[in-house]
Amino acid sequence: MNKFARKNFKIFFKSKGEPMLWLTGGGLVISLLMITLLLLLVLKNGMGNYWPGGIVYFKLKNGEAIMGEITKTEYYKLPDDKINTLNDEDKKRVLKNNGKEKRFLVRVGNFELSNKHFEWVSLHEISKQDYPAEAIVLERLEWGRFYGFPKEFIVDGRPVASDLKGILKNYDRYHNDVRKLWRKKVSIEKGEIGKLNHKIEKERLKLKEAKLELEKAYLSKNNEKINEAERRYKKISLEFEEFNKLTKNEYDKLINEINKLKANYEKYGIKFLTADGKEKEVKLYEIVRGYTANTLSFGNKMGIYLNRWIEFLTDEPREANSEGGVFPAIFGTVVMTVLMSLFVVPFGVVAAIYMKEYAKSGKIISILRIAINNLAGVPSIVYGVFGLGFFAYTLGASIDQLFYAAKLPNPTFGTGGILWSSLTLALLTLPVVIVSTEEAINAVPNSLREGSYACGATKWQTVRHIVLPRAMPGIMTGFILAMSRGAGEVAPLMLVGAVKLAPEMPVDSIYPFVHLERSFMHLGFHIYDLGFQSQNSDAAIPMVYTTTLLLIGIVVLLNVVAIYIRNRLRKKFIGSVF
Amino acid sequence: MTELLEELKNNEKKTVYDPLLKDENIIIDIKDFNLYYGNKQALFKINMQIPKGKVTALIGPSGCGKSTLLRSINRLNDLLDYVRVEGDILLDGESVYDRSVDLSELRKKMGMVAQKPNPFPMSIYDNVVYPLKINGVKKKSILDEVCERSLSYAGLWDEVKDRLKENAFGLSGGQQQRLCIARAIAPEPEVILMDEPCSALDPIATYKIEELILSLREKFTVVIVTHNMQQAARVSDFTAFMYMGFLVEYGNTINIFKKPKVKDTEDYITGRFG
């Protein structure tokens, strides 16, 4: 026997440290597993959501027929008395499954006809199952999906084609042009009429301001002032009337144009027959996308899939956010995060510099540091309440009093908005930035500082030229952490400015281009809204996963960019110090 | 050794000086200098005159206070708020501990080279002209000229002239130390303080630095702290032996190494110490 061989298993066990290896490794594996499972769940549900499925047609034993996409299949426990009413074949199958029966959740659409988006169908209720080649699924501007068989293509109320091939040909021929006209109409409504409304609003405010001045003048009882104010008010009201006439003309012109467009695209439609035999005409412009789901090739499916993703990323939401895109939410999230970073990084870095470089280390600074660390543990909703109470209702209300008095009682800054949201989140992430900046400054070797002082540099010169550049990668780490936290935070935003549907974006083409007082859409809030506030929850839940996937993607993207910058800085400023 | 300690503590022992020192032109005059780290006294009644245009070496075992004394001259110890000093140090007859002294102005007169090379996180060029830039020199022609002159003086110009804009961290350890020396001499100070400048370098780099120190003697006064007695013997004109915060013996290097007057100095130099 080798004289170095183990003699005492217990000692061997301890000295090799096997239990610790298993314990530490196990901890890592469990953490990784949980994160991976979460990501897989989001990835699977999020990616799969937009894949076009086939349309199934069920003829039921009670004589009804339903048609749609199967979105879920599950087994459920059938009550015993129910089992007894089944026919022999079904009964045998159910009993074999321990009294459990299979059922399908079918997305039946056609909400305006049936008042249902989804329907459960049990296997024993079905008498015939089919995948009809001529069945068509439509995604529409309103009322959600539509499933049906095309009957006639209608132009100006007259049918021009009544066979599937002819209808599809006409659809391909007109659909794009009709949609283009419709989009033009929307852009006139949103763009030009919106701008006009802004102009009118501005003039109206001018009038109101003059009126307020006049009231003030009456109160002052100074005749000269009253005369002056009256003259001004008269002048402005005359101008306003003139302006009104002018805009009325402009407005009418735009409305005319819209009506013309409408007449042009509203004459096209397709008449459908639903599974339960009802007839329904769908206007062509209402159709976002339509396809014969059961005859698609893989390429077609891929095309629809990608097209849906593009719509998701670039379009505005429809149907209470459960359809369409999330572009405003992406935009709002990014703008809010950038604004937040602009606020939090300078403040956090400056505070950390003071604590590390200027303040004498002692009890007060220690207490301060503990307090800052504790701030990171305050529930985020508390920050939301503070943001609403202080920023919006106190600061914002004062700003309104001073600068937007004419608009009152409608608040401008005195309510939630993107400025207050980003300030609130800046406050929330401030501890993260301060702590990581402090650590980065701590890691700057003292020999560098001394070298700089020995050159005759002052404290600020040393901080500015030596400490900050050297600590930059560490500061970037704090910035990354703050950004990730800020982009994913929802609770405080619900109070200070994130909304379900924002009519206008915080940055647009109307002067002054950046509107910090506006409320905005946020992906995190969007997820919450879809998942818990949606009326059509079965349709919304897959969207929850897709939106989550997108939010994770955006956070990852922001992080990757920041990490890239950090690594470049690290190479530049730290390098190889031996 | 304990005897010496007792004697010094009781203020019985006096520093032994070399009479040759009297003939020298004095630039730094340290007078009855005491220094405390909190309650602990680190320097005891140092009286020492450093001659102009010469290399003066401070030797002694670790913790004897040589670095502390060196850092007292350009007041780097002020950075620690628990340090307290008594006595005075004069540079060119002016007190450096006077209340009216502006530290930036003072340190402009004294370049410093640290134990470990400490290039700043910027380019080679910016490193060298840093002392000028922070003093508000903006003219590019002056900066360029100073950069070339300092780097040439430090023997680094030929090695780096093609990559002045590159990061200083790309240089080797020895090059980095010579860069730090170039930075120290850039503002043309009167004194250069070196705190064990070769302790982190290999023998070849050390040799180059020693050569450089010898050539600096012409133009600057050099005060160097070193652990390496051969180095002190090679580069310095005067040597001070310190022990436990006291200046034990101070004089011409040849005399100190050949025939030290105090037995402890001899013991330390010959390695029979402790």
mmCIF file of C-alpha atoms in Angstrom, chain B residues 55-59 177 194-214 224-239 253 257:
data_model
loop_
_atom_site.group_PDB
_atom_site.id
_atom_site.type_symbol
_atom_site.label_atom_id
_atom_site.label_comp_id
_atom_site.label_asym_id
_atom_site.label_seq_id
_atom_site.Cartn_x
_atom_site.Cartn_y
_atom_site.Cartn_z
ATOM 1 C CA VAL B 55 22.832 63.616 -3.990
ATOM 2 C CA THR B 56 21.960 62.899 -0.407
ATOM 3 C CA ALA B 57 20.928 59.370 0.574
ATOM 4 C CA LEU B 58 18.804 58.414 3.567
ATOM 5 C CA ILE B 59 19.492 54.882 4.768
ATOM 6 C CA GLN B 177 9.830 54.926 -13.561
ATOM 7 C CA MET B 194 13.087 59.960 -4.501
ATOM 8 C CA ASP B 195 11.455 57.378 -2.288
ATOM 9 C CA GLU B 196 13.190 54.047 -3.002
ATOM 10 C CA PRO B 197 12.872 54.601 -6.746
ATOM 11 C CA CYS B 198 14.396 51.251 -7.706
ATOM 12 C CA SER B 199 12.797 48.894 -5.221
ATOM 13 C CA ALA B 200 10.303 47.595 -7.786
ATOM 14 C CA LEU B 201 12.737 47.337 -10.696
ATOM 15 C CA ASP B 202 15.063 44.709 -12.095
ATOM 16 C CA PRO B 203 18.870 45.214 -12.032
ATOM 17 C CA ILE B 204 19.133 46.600 -15.556
ATOM 18 C CA ALA B 205 16.397 49.146 -15.024
ATOM 19 C CA THR B 206 17.962 49.969 -11.673
ATOM 20 C CA TYR B 207 21.310 50.586 -13.338
ATOM 21 C CA LYS B 208 19.705 52.972 -15.812
ATOM 22 C CA ILE B 209 17.981 54.901 -13.051
ATOM 23 C CA GLU B 210 21.200 55.149 -11.082
ATOM 24 C CA GLU B 211 22.973 56.549 -14.119
ATOM 25 C CA LEU B 212 20.184 59.034 -14.430
ATOM 26 C CA ILE B 213 20.453 60.078 -10.790
ATOM 27 C CA LEU B 214 24.166 60.730 -11.242
ATOM 28 C CA ILE B 224 16.994 59.656 -2.164
ATOM 29 C CA VAL B 225 15.676 57.107 0.281
ATOM 30 C CA THR B 226 17.079 53.652 -0.303
ATOM 31 C CA HIS B 227 17.264 50.235 1.268
ATOM 32 C CA ASN B 228 20.144 49.241 -0.903
ATOM 33 C CA MET B 229 23.423 50.265 0.682
ATOM 34 C CA GLN B 230 25.453 49.639 -2.435
ATOM 35 C CA GLN B 231 23.132 51.964 -4.238
ATOM 36 C CA ALA B 232 23.629 54.643 -1.616
ATOM 37 C CA ALA B 233 27.388 54.190 -1.896
ATOM 38 C CA ARG B 234 27.244 54.348 -5.686
ATOM 39 C CA VAL B 235 25.004 57.340 -6.278
ATOM 40 C CA SER B 236 25.189 59.610 -3.264
ATOM 41 C CA ASP B 237 27.597 62.314 -2.138
ATOM 42 C CA PHE B 238 26.249 62.425 1.386
ATOM 43 C CA THR B 239 24.587 59.774 3.459
ATOM 44 C CA THR B 253 29.278 59.059 1.842
ATOM 45 C CA PHE B 257 30.941 53.812 4.438
#
